[in-house]
mmCIF file of C-alpha atoms and ligand atoms in Angstrom:
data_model
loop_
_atom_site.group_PDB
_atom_site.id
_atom_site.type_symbol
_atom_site.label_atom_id
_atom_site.label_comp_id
_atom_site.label_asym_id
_atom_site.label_seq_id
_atom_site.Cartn_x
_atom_site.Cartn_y
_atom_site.Cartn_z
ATOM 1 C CA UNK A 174 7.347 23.064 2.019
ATOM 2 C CA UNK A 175 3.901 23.608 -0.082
ATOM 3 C CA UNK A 176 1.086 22.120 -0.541
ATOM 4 C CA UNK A 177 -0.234 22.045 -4.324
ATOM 5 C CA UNK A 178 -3.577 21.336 -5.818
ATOM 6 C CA UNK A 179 -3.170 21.786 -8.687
ATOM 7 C CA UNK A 180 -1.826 19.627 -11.528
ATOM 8 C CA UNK A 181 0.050 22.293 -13.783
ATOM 9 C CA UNK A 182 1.219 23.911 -10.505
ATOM 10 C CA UNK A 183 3.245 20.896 -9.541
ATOM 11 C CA UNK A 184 4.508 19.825 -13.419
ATOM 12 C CA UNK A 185 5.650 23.392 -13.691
ATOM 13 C CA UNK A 186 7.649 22.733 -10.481
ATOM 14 C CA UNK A 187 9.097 19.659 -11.532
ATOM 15 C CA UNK A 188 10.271 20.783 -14.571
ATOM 16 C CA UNK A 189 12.439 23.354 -13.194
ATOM 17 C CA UNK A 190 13.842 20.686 -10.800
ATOM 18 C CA UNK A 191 14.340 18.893 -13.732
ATOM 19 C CA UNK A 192 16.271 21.224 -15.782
ATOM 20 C CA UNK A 193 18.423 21.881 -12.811
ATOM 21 C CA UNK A 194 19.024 18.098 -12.138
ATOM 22 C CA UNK A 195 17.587 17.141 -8.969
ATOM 23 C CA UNK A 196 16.227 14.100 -8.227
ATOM 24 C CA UNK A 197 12.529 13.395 -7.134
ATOM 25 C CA UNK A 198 11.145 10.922 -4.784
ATOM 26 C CA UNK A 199 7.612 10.361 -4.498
ATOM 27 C CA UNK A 200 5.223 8.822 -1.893
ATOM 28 C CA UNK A 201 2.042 7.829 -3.131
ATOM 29 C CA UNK A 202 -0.205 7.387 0.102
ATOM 30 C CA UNK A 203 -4.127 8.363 0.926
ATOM 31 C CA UNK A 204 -3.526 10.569 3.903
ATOM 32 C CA UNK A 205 -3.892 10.038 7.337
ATOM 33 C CA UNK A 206 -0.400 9.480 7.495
ATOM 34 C CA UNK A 207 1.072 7.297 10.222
ATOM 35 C CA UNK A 208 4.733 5.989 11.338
ATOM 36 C CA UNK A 209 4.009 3.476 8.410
ATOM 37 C CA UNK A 210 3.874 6.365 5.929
ATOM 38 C CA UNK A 211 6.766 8.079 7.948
ATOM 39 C CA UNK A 212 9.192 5.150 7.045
ATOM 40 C CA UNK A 213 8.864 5.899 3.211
ATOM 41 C CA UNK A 214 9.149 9.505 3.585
ATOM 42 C CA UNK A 215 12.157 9.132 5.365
ATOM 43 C CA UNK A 216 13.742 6.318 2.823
ATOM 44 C CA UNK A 217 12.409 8.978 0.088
ATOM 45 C CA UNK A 218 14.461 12.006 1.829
ATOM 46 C CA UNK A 219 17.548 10.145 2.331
ATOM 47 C CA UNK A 220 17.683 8.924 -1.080
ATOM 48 C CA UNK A 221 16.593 12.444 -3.109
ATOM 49 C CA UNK A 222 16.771 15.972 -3.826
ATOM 50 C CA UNK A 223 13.547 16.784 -3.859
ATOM 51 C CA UNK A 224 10.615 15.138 -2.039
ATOM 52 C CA UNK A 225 6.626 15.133 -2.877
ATOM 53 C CA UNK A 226 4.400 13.287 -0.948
ATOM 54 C CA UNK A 227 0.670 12.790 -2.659
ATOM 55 C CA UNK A 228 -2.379 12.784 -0.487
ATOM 56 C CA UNK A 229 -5.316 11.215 -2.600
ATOM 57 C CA UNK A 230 -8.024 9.096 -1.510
ATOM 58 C CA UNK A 231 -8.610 7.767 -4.777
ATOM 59 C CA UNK A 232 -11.981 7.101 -5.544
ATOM 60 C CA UNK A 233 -11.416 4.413 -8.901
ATOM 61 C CA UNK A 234 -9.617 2.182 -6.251
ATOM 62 C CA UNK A 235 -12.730 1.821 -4.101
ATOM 63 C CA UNK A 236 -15.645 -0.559 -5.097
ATOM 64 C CA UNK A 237 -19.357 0.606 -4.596
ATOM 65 C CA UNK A 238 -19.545 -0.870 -1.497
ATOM 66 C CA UNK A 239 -16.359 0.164 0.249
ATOM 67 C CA UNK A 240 -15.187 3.144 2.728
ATOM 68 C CA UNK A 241 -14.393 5.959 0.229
ATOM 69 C CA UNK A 242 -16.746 8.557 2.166
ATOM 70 C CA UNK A 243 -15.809 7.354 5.533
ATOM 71 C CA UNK A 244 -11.885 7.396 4.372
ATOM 72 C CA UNK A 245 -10.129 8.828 7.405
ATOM 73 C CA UNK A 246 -8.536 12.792 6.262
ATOM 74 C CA UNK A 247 -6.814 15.158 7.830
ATOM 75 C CA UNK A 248 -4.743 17.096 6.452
ATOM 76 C CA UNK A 249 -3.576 19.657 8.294
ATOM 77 C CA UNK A 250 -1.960 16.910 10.443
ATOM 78 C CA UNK A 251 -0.874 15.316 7.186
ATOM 79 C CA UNK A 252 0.794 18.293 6.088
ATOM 80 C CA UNK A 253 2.585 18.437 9.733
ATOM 81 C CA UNK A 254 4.213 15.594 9.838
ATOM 82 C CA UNK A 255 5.352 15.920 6.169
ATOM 83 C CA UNK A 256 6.958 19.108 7.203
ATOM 84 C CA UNK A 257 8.900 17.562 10.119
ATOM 85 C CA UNK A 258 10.063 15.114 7.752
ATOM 86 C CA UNK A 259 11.434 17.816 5.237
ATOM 87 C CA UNK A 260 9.757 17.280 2.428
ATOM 88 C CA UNK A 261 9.275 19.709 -0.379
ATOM 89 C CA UNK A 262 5.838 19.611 -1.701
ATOM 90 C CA UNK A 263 2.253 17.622 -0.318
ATOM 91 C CA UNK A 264 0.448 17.268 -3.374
ATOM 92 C CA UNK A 265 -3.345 16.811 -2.603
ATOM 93 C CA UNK A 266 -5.639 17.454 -5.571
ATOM 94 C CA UNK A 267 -9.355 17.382 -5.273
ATOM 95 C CA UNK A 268 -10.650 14.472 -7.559
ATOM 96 C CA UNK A 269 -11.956 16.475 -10.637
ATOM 97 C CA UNK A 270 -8.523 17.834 -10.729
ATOM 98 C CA UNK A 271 -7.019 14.238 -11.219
ATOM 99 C CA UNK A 272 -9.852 12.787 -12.765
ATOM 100 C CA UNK A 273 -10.768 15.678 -15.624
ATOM 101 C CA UNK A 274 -13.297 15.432 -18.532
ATOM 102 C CA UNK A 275 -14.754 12.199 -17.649
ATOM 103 C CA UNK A 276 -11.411 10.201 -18.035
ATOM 104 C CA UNK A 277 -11.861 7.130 -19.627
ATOM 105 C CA UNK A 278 -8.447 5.709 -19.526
ATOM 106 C CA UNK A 279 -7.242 2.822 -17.339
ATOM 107 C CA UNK A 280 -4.264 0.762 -16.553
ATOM 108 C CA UNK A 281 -4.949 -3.139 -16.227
ATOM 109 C CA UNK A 282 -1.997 -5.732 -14.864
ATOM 110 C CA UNK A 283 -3.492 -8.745 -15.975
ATOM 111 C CA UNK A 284 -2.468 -12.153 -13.750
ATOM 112 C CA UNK A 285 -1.492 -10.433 -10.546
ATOM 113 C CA UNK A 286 -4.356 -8.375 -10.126
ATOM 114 C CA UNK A 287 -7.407 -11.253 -9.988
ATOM 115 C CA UNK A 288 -6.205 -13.365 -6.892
ATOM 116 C CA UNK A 289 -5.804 -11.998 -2.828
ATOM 117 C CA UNK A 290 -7.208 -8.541 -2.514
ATOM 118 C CA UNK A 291 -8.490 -8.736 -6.215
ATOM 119 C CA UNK A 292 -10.397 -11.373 -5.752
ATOM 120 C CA UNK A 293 -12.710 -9.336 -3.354
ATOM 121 C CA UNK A 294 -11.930 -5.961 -4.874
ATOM 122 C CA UNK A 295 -11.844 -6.612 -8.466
ATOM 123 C CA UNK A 296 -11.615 -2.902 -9.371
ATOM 124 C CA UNK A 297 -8.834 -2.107 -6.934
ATOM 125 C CA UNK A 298 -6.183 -2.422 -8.530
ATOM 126 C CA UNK A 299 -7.323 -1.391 -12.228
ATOM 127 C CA UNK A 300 -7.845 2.231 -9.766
ATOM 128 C CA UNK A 301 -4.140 1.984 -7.844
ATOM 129 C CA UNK A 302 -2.505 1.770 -11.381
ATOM 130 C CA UNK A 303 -4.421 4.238 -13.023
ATOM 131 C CA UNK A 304 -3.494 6.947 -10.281
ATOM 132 C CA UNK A 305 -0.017 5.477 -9.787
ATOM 133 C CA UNK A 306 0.838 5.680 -13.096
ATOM 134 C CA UNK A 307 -0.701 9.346 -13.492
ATOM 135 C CA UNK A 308 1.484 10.523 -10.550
ATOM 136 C CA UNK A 309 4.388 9.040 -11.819
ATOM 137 C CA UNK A 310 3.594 11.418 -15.297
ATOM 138 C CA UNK A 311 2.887 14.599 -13.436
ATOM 139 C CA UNK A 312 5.867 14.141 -10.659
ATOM 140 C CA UNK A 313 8.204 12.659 -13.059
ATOM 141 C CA UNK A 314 9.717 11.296 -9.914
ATOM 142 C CA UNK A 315 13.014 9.109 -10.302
ATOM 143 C CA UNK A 316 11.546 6.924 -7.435
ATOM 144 C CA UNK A 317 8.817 5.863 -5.712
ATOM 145 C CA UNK A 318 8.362 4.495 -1.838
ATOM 146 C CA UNK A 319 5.862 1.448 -1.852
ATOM 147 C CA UNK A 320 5.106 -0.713 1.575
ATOM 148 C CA UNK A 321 5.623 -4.030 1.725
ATOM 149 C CA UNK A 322 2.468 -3.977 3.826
ATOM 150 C CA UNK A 323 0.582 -4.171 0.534
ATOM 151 C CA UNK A 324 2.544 -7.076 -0.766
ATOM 152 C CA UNK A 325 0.539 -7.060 -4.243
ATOM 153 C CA UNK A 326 0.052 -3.767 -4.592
ATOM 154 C CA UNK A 327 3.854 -3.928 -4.862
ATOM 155 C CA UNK A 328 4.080 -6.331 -6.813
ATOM 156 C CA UNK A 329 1.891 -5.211 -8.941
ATOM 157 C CA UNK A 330 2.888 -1.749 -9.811
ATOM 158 C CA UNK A 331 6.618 -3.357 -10.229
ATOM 159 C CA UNK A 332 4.913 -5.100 -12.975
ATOM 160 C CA UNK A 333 3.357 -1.947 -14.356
ATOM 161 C CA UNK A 334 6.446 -0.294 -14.425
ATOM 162 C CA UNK A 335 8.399 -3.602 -16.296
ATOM 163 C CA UNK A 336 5.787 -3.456 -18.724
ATOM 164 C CA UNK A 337 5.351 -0.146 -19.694
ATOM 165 C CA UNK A 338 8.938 1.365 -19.709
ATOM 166 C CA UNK A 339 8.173 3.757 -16.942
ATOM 167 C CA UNK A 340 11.484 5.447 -15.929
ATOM 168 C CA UNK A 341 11.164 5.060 -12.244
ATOM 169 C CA UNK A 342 12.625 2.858 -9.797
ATOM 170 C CA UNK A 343 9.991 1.049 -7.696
ATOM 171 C CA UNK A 344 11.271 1.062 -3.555
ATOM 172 C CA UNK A 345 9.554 -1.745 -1.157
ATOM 173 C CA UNK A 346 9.746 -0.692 2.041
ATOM 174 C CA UNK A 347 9.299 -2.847 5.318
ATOM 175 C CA UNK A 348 6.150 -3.223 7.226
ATOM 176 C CA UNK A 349 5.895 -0.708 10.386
ATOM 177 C CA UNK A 350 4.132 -2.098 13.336
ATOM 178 C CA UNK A 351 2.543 -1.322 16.465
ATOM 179 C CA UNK A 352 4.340 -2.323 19.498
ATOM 180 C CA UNK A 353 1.922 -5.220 20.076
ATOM 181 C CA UNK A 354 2.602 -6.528 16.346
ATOM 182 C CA UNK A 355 -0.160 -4.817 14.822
ATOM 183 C CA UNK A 356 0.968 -3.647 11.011
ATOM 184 C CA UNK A 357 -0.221 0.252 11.217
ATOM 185 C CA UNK A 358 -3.321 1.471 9.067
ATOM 186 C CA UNK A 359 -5.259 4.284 8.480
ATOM 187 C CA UNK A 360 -7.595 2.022 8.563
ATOM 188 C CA UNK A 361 -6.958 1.213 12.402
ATOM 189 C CA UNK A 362 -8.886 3.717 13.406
ATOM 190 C CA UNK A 363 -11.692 2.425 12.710
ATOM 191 C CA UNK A 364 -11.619 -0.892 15.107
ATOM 192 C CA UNK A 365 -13.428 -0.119 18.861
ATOM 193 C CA UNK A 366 -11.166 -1.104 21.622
ATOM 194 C CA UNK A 367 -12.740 -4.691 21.643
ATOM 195 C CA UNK A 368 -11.801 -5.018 17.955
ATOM 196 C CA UNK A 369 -8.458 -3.271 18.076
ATOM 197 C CA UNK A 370 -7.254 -6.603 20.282
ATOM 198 C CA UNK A 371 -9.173 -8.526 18.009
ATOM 199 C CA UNK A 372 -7.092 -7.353 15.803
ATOM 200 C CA UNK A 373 -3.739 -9.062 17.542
ATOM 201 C CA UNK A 374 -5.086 -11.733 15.903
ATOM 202 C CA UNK A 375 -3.973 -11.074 12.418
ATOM 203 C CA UNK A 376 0.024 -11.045 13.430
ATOM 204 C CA UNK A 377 -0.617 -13.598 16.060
ATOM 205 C CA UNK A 378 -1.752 -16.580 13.463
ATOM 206 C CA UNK A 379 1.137 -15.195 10.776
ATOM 207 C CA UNK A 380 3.877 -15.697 13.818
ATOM 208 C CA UNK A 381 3.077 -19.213 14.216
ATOM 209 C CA UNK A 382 2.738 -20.109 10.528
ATOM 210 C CA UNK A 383 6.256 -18.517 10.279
ATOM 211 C CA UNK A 384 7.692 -20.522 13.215
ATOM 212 C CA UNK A 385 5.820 -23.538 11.418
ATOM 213 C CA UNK A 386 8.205 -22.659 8.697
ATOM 214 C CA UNK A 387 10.963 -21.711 9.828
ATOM 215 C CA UNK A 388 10.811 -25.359 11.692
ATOM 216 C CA UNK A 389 10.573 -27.059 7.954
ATOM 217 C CA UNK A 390 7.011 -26.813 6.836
ATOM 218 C CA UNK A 391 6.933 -27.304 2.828
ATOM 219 C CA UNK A 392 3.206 -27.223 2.622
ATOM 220 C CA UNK A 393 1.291 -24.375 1.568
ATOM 221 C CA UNK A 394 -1.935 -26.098 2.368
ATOM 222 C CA UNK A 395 -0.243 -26.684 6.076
ATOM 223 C CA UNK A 396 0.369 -23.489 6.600
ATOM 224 C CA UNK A 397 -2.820 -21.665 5.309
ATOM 225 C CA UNK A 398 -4.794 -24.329 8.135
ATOM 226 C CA UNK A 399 -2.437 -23.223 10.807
ATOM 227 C CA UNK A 400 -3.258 -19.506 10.082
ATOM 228 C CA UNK A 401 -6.598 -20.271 9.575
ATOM 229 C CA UNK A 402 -7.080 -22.121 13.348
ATOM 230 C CA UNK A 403 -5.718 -19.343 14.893
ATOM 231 C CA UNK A 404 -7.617 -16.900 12.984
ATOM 232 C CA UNK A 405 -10.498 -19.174 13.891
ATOM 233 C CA UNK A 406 -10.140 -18.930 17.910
ATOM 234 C CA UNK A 407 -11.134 -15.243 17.657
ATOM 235 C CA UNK A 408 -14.846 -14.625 17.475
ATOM 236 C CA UNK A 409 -14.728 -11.282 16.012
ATOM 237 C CA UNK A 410 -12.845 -12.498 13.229
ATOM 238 C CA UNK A 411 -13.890 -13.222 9.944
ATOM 239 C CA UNK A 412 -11.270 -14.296 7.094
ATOM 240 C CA UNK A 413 -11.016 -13.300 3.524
ATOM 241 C CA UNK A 414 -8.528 -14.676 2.449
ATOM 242 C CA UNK A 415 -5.407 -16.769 3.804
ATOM 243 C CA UNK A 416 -2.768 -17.637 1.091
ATOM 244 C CA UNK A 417 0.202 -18.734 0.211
ATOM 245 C CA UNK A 418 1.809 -17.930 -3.126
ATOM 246 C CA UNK A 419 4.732 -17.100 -4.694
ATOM 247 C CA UNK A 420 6.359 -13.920 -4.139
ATOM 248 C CA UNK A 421 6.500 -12.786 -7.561
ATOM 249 C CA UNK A 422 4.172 -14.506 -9.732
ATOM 250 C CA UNK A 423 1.397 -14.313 -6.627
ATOM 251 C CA UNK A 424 0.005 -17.713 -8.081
ATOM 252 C CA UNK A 425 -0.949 -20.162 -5.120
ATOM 253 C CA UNK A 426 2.161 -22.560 -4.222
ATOM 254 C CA UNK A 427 1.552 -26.466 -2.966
ATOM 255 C CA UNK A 428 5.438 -27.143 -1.909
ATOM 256 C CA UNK A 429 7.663 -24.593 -0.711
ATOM 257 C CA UNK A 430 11.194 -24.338 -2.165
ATOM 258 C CA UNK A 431 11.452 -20.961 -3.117
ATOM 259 C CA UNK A 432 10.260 -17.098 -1.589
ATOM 260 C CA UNK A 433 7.275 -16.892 -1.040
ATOM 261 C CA UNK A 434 4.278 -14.789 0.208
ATOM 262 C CA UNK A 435 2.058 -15.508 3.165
ATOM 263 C CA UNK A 436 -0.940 -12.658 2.912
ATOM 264 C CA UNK A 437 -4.295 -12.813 4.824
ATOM 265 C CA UNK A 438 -6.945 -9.781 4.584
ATOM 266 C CA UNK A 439 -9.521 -10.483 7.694
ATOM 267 C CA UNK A 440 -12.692 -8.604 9.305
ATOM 268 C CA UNK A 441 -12.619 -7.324 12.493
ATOM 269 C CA UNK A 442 -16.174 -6.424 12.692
ATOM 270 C CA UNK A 443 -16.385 -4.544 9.843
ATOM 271 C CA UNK A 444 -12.956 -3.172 9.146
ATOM 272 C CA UNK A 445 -10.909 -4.932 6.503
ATOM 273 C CA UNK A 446 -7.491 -5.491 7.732
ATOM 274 C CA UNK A 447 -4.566 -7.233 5.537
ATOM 275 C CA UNK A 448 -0.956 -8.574 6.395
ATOM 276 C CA UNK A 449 1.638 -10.679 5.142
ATOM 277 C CA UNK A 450 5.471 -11.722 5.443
ATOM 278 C CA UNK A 451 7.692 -13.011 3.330
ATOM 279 C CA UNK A 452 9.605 -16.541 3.224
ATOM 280 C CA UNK A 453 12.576 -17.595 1.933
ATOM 281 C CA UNK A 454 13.574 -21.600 1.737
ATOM 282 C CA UNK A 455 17.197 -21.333 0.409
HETATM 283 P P1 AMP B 237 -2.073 4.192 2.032
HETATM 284 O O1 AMP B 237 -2.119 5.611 2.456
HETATM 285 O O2 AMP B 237 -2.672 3.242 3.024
HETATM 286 O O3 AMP B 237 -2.560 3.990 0.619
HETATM 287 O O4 AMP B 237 -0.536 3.785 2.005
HETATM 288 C C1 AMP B 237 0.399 4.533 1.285
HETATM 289 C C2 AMP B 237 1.703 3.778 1.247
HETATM 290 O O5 AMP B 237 2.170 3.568 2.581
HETATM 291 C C3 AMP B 237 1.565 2.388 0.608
HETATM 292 O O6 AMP B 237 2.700 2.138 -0.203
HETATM 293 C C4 AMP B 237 1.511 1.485 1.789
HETATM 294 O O7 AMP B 237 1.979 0.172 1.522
HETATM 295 C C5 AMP B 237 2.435 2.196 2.768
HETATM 296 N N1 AMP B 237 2.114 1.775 4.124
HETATM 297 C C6 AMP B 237 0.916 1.824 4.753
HETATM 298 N N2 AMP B 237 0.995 1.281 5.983
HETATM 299 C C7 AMP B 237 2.274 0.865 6.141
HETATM 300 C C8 AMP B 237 2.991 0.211 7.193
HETATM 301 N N3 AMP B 237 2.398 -0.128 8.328
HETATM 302 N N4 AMP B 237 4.299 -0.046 6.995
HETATM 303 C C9 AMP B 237 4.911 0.281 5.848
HETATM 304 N N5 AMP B 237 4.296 0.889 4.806
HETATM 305 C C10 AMP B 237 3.005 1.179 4.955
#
């Protein structure tokens, strides 16, 4: 395995792997890697020649406000763990590398992007498409390993990739949990003891709203005040957002008939924390 840091490093790489045929998976992720992050590299090395994982705290997905400098990083460990897993190259440039000559240049989904996590982040996901699709061009990977843990992230760089004729298959991959229910984070690390069972509460009110379901709820308003009263209960709590939309369009659904996605992003003190599930009425 290597690590590169360099952008013509890793293109003149690919384009040997290219030329001899190989396949390239790629796993987009910010570092700090977890079992969460584990479960795409593995999908990615089962299902390739040739694997590159990218390590890039991105700094045009983070508003002015946000945890860019106190970003968890390490990556020796990173580089550990992606070495267990067999893959072939950690990219992790520095950001002049990927952002060069003042680059002015950015990639916009319109109509996913301004709802759930845009709606408090409204730059986030002009910055996750602008990267993505930038990693996509220098790996010239045949896939790429998205969790379903960011539901619109996914949904949104599928759209990217419908709309602009990128050659690359898009992979979702399931949510990895702790063994409490907990969806794993970098961001985890963050919460004090206190908070990090705060924190049950996130899985805790999605549970019941899916039991709610499963038992023949068909309101969307129902089941956003079901989340929200458990949410509620927990004083270190504070909600964002609790919605349910539909799975593809992410626009806000009154009845349920078809899939669609529950997603809630909630403080716990000040940590940010999102999760979601999916539903299908058939
Ligand atoms: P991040 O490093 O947080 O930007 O995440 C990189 C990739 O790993 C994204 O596609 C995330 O959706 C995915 N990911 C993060 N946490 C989890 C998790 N708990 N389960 C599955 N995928 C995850």
């Amino acid at each position: 395995m290597v690590l590169i840091k360099n952008i013509s490093e890793i293109k003149d790489l690919v384009s040997e792997w290219k030329k001899e045929g190989k396949t390239i998976g790629l796993v987009p992720t910010m570092g700090y890697l977890h079992e969460g992050h584990e479960s795409l590299i593995k999908k990615a090395r089962k299902e390739n020649d040739k694997v590159i994982v990218s390590v890039f705290v991105n700094p045009t997905q983070f508003g002015p406000n946000e945890d860019l400098e106190s970003y968890p990083r390490n990556i020796e460990k990173d580089r550990e763990l992606c070495e267990s897993c067999g893959v072939d190259v950690v990219f992790n440039p520095e950001p002049v590398e990927m952002y060069k000559n003042n680059a002015s240049t950015y990639i916009n989904v319109q109509g996913l992007t301004e709802g759930l996590c845009g709606a408090s982040r409204p730059i986030h996901f002009r910055g996750v498409c602008t990267v993505v699709s930038k990693l996509f061009n220098i790996t010239m990977a045949d896939r790429a390993y998205f969790g379903e843990k960011d539901a619109q992230q996914l949904a949104v760089v599928k759209k990217m990739v419908e709309d602009l004729n990128f050659n690359i298959d898009v992979v979702g991959c399931p949510i990895i949990r702790e063994k409490d229910g907990l969806a794993k984070s970098s961001r985890n690390t963050y919460l004090s003891k206190e908070e990090r069972v705060a924190a049950l509460i996130l899985n805790k009110s999605l549970n019941l709203a899916l039991k709610k379901l499963k038992n023949g709820e068909a309101s969307g308003e129902n089941v956003i005040n079901v989340i929200k009263g458990v949410i509620k209960e927990e004083p270190l709590a504070k909600i964002d957002y609790v919605e349910v939309v539909d799975s593809k369009t992410l626009k806000p659904v009154k009845k349920i008939e078809n899939s669609i996605l529950v997603a809630i992003a909630v403080y716990i003190g000040k940590t940010r924390l999102i999760d979601n599930f999916t539903f299908n009425r058939e």
